[in-house]
XYZ file of N, CA and C in Angstrom:
621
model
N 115.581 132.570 130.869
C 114.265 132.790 131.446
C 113.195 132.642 130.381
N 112.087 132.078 130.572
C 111.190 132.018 129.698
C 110.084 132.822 130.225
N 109.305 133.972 128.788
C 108.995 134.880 128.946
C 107.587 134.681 128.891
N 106.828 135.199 128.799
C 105.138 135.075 129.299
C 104.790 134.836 127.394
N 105.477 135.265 126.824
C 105.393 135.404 125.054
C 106.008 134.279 124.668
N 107.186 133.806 125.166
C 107.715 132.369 124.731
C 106.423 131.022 125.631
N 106.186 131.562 126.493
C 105.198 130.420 127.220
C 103.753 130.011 126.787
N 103.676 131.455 125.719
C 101.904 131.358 125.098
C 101.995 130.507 123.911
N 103.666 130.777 122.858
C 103.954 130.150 122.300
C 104.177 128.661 121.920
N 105.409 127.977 123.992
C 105.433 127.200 123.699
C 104.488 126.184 124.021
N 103.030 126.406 124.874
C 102.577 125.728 125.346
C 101.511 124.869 124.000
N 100.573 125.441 123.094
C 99.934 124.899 122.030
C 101.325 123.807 121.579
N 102.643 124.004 121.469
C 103.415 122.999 120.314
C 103.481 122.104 121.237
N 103.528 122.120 122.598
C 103.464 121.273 123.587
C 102.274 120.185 123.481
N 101.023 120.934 123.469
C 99.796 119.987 123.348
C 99.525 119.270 122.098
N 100.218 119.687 121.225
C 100.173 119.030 119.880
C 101.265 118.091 119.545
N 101.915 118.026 120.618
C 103.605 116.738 120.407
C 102.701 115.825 121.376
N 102.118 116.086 122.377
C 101.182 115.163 123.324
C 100.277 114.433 122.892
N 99.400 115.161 121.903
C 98.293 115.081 121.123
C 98.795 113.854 120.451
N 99.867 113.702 119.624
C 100.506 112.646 118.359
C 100.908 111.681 119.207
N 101.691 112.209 120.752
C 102.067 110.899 121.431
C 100.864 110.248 121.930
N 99.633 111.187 121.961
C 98.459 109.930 122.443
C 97.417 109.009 121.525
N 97.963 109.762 120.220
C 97.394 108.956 118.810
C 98.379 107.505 118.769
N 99.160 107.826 118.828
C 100.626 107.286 118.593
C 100.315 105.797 119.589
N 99.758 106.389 120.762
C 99.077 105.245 121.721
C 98.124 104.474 121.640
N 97.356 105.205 120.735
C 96.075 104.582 120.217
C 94.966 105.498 121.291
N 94.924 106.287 122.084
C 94.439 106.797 123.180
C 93.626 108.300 122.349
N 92.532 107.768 121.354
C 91.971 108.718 120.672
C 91.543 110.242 121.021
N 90.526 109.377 122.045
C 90.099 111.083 122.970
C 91.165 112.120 123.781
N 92.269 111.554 124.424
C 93.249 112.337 124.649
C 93.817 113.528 123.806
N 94.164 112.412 122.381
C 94.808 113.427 121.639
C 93.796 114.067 120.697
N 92.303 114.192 121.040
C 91.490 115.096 120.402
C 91.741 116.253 121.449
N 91.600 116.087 122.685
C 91.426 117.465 123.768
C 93.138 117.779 123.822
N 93.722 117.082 123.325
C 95.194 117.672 123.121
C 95.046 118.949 121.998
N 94.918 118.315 120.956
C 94.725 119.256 119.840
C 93.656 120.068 120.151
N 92.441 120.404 120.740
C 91.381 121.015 120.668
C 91.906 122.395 121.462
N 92.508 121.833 122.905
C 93.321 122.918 123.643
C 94.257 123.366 122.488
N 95.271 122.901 122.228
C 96.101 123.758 121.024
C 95.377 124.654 120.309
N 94.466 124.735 119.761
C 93.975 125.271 118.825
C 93.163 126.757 119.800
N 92.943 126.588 120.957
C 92.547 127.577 121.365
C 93.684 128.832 121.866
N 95.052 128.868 121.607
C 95.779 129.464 121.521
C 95.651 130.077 120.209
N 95.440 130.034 118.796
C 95.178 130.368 117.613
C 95.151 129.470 116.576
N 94.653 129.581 115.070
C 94.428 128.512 114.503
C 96.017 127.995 113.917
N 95.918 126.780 113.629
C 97.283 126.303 113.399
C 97.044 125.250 112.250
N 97.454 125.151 110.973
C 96.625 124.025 109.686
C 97.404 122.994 110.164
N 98.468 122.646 110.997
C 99.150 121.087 111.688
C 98.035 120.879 112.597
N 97.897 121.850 113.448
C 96.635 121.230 114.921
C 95.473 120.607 114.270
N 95.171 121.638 113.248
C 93.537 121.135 112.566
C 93.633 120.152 111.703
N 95.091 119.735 111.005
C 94.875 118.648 110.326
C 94.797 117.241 111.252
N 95.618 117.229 111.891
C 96.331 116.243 113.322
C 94.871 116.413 113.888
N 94.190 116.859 114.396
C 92.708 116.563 115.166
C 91.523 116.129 113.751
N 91.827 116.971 112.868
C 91.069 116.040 111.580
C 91.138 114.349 111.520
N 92.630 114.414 111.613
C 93.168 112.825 111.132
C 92.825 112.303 112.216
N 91.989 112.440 113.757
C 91.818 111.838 115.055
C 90.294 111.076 114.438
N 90.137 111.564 113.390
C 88.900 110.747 112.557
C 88.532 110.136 111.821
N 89.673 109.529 111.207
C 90.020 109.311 109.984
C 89.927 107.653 110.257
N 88.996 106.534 109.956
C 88.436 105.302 110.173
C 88.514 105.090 112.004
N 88.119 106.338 112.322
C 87.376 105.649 113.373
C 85.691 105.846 113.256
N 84.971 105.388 112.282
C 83.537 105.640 112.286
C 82.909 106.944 112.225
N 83.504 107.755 112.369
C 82.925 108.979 112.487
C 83.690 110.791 111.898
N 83.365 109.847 110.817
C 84.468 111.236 109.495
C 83.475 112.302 109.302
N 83.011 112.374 109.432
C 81.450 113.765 109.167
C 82.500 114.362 110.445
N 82.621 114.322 111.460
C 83.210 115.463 112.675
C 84.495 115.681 112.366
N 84.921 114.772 111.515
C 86.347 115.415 110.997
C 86.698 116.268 109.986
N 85.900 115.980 109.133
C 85.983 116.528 107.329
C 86.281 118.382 107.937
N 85.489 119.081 108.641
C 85.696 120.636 108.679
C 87.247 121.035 109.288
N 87.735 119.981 110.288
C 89.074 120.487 110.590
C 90.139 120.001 109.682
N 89.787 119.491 108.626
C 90.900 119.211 107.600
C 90.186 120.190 106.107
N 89.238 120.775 106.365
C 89.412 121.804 105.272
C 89.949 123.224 105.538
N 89.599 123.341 107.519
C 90.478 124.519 108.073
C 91.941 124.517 107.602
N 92.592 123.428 107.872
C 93.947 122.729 107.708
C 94.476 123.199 105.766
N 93.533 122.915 105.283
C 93.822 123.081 103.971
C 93.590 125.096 103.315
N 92.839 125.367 104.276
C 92.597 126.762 103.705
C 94.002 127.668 104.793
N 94.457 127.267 105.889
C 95.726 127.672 106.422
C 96.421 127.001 105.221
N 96.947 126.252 105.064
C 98.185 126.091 104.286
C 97.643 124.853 103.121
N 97.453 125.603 101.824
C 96.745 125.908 100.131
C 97.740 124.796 99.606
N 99.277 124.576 100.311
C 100.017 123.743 99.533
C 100.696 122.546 100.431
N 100.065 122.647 100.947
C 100.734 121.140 101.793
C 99.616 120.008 101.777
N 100.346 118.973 101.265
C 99.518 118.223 101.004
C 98.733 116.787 101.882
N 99.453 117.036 103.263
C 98.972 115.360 103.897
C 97.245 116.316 104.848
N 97.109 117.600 104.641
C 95.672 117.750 104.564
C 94.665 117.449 103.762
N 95.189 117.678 102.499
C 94.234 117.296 101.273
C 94.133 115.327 100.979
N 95.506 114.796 101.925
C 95.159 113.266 101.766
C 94.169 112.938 103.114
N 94.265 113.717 103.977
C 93.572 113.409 105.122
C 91.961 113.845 104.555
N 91.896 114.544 104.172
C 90.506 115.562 103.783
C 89.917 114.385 102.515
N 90.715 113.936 101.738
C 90.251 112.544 100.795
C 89.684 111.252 101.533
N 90.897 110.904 102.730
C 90.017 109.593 103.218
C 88.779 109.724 104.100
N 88.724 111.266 104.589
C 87.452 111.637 105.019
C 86.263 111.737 103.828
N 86.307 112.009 102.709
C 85.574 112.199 102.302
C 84.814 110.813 101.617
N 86.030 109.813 101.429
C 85.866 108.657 100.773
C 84.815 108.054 101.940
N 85.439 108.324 103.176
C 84.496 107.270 104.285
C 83.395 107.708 104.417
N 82.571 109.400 104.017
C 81.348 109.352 103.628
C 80.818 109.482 102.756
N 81.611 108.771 101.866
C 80.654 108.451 100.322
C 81.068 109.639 99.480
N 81.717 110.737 99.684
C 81.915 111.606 98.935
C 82.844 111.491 97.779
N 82.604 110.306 96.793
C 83.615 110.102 95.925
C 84.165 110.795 95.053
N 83.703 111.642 94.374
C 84.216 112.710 93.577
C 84.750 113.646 93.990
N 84.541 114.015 95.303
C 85.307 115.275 96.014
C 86.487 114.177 96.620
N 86.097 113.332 97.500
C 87.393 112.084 98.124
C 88.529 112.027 96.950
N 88.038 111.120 95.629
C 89.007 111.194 94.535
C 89.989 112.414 93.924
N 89.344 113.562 94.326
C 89.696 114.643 93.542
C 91.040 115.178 94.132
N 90.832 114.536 95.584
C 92.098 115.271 96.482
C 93.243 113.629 96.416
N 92.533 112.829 96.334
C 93.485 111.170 96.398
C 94.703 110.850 95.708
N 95.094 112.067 94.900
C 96.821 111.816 94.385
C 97.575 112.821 95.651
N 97.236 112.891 96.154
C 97.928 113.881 97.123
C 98.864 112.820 98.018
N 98.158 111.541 98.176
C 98.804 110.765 98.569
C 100.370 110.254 98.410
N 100.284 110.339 96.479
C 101.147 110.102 96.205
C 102.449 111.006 96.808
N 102.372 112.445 97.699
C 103.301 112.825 97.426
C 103.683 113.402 99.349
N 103.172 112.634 99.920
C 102.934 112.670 101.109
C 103.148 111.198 102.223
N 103.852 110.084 100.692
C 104.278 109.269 100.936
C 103.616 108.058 101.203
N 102.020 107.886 101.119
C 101.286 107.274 101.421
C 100.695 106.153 100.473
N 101.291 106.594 99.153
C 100.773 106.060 97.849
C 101.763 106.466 96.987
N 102.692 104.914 96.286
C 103.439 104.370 95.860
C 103.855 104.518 94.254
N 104.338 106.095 93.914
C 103.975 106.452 92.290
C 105.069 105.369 91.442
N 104.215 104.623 90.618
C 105.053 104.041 90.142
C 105.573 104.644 88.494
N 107.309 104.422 88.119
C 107.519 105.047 86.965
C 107.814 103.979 86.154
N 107.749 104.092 84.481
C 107.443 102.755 83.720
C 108.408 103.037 82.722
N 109.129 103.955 82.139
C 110.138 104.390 81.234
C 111.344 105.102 81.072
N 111.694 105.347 83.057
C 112.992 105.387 83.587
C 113.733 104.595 82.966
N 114.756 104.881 81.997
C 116.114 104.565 81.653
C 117.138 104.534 82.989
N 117.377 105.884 83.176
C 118.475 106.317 83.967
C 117.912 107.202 85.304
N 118.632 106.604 86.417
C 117.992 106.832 87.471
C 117.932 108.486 87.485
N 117.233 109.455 88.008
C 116.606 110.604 87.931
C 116.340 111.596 87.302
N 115.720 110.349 86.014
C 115.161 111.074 84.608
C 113.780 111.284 84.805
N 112.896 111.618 84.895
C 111.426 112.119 84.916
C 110.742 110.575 84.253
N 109.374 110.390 84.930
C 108.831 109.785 84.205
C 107.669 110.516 83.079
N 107.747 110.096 81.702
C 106.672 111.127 80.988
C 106.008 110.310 80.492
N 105.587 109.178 80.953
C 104.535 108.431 80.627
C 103.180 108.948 81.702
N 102.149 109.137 80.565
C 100.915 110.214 81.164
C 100.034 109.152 81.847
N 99.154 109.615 82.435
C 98.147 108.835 83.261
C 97.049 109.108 82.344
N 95.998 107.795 82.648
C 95.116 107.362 81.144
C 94.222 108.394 81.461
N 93.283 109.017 80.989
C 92.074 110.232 81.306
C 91.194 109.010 81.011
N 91.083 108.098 80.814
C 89.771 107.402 80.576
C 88.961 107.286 79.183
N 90.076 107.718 78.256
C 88.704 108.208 76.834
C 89.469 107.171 75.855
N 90.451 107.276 75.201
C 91.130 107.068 74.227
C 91.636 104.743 74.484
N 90.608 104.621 74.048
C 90.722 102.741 74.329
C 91.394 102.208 73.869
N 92.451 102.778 72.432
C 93.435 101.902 71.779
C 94.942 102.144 72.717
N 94.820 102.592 73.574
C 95.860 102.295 74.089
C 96.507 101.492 74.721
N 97.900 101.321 75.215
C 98.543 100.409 75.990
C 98.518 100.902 77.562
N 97.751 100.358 78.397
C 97.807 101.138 79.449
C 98.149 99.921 80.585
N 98.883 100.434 81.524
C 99.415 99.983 82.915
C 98.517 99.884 84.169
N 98.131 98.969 84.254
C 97.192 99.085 85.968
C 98.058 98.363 87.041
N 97.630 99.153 88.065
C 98.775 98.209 88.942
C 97.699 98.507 90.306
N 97.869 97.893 91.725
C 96.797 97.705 92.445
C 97.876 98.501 93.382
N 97.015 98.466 94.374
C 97.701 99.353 95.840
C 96.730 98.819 96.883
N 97.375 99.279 97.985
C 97.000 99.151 99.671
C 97.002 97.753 99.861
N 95.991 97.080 101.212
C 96.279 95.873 101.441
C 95.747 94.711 100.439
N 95.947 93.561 100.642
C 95.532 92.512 99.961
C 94.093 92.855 99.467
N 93.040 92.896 101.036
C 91.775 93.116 100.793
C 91.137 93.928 99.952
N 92.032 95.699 99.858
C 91.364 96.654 99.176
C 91.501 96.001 97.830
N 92.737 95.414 97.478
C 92.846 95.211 96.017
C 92.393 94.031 95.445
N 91.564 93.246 96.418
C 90.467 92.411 95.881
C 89.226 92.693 95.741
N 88.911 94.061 96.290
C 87.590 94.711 96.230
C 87.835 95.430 95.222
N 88.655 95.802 94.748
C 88.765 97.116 93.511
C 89.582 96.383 92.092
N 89.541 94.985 92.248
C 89.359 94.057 91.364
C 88.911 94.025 90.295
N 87.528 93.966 90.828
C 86.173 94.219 90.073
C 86.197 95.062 88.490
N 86.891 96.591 89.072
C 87.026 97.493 88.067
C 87.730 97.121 86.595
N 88.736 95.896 87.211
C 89.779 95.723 85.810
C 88.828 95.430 84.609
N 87.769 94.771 85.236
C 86.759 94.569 84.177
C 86.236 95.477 83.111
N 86.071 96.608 83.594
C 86.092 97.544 82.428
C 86.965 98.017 81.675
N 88.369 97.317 81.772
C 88.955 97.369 80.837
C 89.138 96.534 79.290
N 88.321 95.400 79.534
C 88.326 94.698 78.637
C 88.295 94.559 77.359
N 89.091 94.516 76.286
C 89.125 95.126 74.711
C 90.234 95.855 74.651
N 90.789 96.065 75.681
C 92.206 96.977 75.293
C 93.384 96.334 76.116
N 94.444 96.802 75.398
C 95.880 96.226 75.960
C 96.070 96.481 77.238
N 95.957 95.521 77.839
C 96.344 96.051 79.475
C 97.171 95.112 80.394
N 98.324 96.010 80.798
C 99.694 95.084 81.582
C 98.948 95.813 82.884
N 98.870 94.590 83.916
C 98.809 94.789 85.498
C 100.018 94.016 86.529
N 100.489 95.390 86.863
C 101.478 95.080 88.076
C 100.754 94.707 89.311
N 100.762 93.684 90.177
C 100.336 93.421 91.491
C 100.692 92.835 92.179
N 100.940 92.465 93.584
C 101.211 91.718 94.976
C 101.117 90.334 94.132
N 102.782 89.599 94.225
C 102.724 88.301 93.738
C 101.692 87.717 94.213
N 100.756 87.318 95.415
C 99.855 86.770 96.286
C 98.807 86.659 95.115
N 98.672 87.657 94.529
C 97.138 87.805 93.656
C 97.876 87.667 92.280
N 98.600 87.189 91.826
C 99.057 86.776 90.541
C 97.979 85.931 90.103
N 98.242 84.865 90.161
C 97.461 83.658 89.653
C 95.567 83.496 90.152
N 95.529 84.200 91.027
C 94.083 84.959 90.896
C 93.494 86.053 89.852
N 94.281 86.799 89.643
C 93.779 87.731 88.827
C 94.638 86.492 87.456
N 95.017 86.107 87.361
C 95.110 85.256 85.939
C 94.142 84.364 85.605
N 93.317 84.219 86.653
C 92.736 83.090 86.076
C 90.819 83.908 86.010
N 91.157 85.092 86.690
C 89.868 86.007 86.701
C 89.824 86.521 85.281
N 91.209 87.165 84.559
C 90.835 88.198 84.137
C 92.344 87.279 82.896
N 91.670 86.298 82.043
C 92.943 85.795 81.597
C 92.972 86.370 79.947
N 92.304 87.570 79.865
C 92.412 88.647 78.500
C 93.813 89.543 78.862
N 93.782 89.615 79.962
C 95.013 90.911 79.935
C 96.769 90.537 79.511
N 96.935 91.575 78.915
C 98.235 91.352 77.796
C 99.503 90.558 78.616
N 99.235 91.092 79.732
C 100.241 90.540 80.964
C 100.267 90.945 82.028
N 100.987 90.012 83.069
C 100.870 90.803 84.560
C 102.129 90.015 85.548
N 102.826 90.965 85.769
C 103.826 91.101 86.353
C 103.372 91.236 88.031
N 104.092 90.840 88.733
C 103.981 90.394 89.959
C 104.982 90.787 90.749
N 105.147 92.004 90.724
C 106.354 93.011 91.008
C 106.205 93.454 92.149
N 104.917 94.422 92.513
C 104.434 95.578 93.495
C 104.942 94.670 95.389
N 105.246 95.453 95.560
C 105.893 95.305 96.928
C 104.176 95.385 97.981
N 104.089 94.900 98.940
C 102.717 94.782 100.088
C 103.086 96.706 100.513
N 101.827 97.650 99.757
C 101.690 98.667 100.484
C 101.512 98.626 102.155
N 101.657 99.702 102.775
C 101.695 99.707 103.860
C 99.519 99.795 104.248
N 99.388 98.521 105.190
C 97.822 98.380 105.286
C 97.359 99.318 106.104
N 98.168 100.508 106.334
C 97.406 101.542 107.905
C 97.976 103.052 107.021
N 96.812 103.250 107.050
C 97.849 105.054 106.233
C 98.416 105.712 107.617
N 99.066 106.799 107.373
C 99.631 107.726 108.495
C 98.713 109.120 108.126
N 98.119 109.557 108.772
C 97.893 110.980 108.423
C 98.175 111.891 109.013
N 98.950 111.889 109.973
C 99.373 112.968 110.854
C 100.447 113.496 110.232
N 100.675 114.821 110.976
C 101.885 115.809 110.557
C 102.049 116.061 111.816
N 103.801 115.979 111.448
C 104.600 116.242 112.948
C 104.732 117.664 113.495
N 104.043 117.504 114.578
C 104.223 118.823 115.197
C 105.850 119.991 115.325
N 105.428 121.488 115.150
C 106.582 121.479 115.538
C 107.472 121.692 116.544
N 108.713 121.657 116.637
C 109.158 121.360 118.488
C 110.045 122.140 118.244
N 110.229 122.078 119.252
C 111.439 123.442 120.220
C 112.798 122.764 120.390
């Protein structure tokens, strides 16, 4: 028998498996009043991130950004809020707050950590990430997301110029960026085509 306490329970995880199956459809507004009802059962940081991410490049990230910081102040350590709460912030210009949360990606599966001094498979990588100061170094750039982003963020390699720099990238842009940027120490043509659509949802949970 299901009890009036199991039914208050199961009905929000209900609207939030609906909610993802109508994202999932592409059927935006559905799975906003999916999640919106969920959430009026009590707050939940999956409902508020999952109705956050109902905003996330569709034009209108300002109405999303507050339910993915709800999402983040419910749960301090999970991280596909703080990647959702980044591409919101990136899409309104908020680059320093967007950037600040944008390795989160890396670990939420969305963004591709690459390791450079693995010997033996599940040894740590301890090669550090550059802080930006110290120019005599040997440093690694490598590009991400689709073709397009990484012809727009191109541009940047340019300020590397004067220092040793190996770039990993999408064979496609090999011989483009060689013939752009034909100072750099080398460039390997390794990186696999990131995936061109992020995911930002989190799976509801089910019964």
């Amino acid at each position: 028998l299901i009890t009036k306490k199991t039914k208050a329970l199961m009905i929000p995880l209900l609207l939030g498996n609906m909610g993802c199956c109508f994202r999932a459809l592409h059927n935006i507004e559905r799975a906003r009043d999916c999640f919106r009802r969920a959430l009026k059962a009590g707050p939940n940081s999956e409902t508020y991130n999952n109705l956050g991410a109902c905003y996330v490049n569709e034009d209108s990230p300002e109405q999303g950004i507050e339910y993915a910081r709800q999402s983040i102040i419910l749960a301090p350590d999970a991280v596909r809020p703080k990647w959702n709460y980044a591409l919101l912030c990136l899409e309104m210009g908020l680059w320093r707050e967007g950037f600040s949360h944008f390795d989160s990606g890396f670990f939420c599966g969305e963004r591709q950590l690459r390791c450079y001094n693995v010997s033996q498979p599940g040894e740590p990588d301890t090669v550090p990430f550059w802080d930006g100061k110290d120019r005599t170094k040997t440093i690694v750039v490598w590009d991400e997301q689709g073709v397009g982003d990484r012809l727009l963020a191109a541009n940047l390699i340019r300020k590397l110029k004067g220092m040793t720099v190996i770039l990993e990238c999408h064979p496609r842009l090999e011989k483009i960026y060689a013939r752009s940027f034909p100072w750099l120490h080398a460039i390997y043509p390794t990186a696999k085509e990131d995936k061109e659509e992020t995911n930002p949802w989190s799976r509801e949970r089910t019964f």
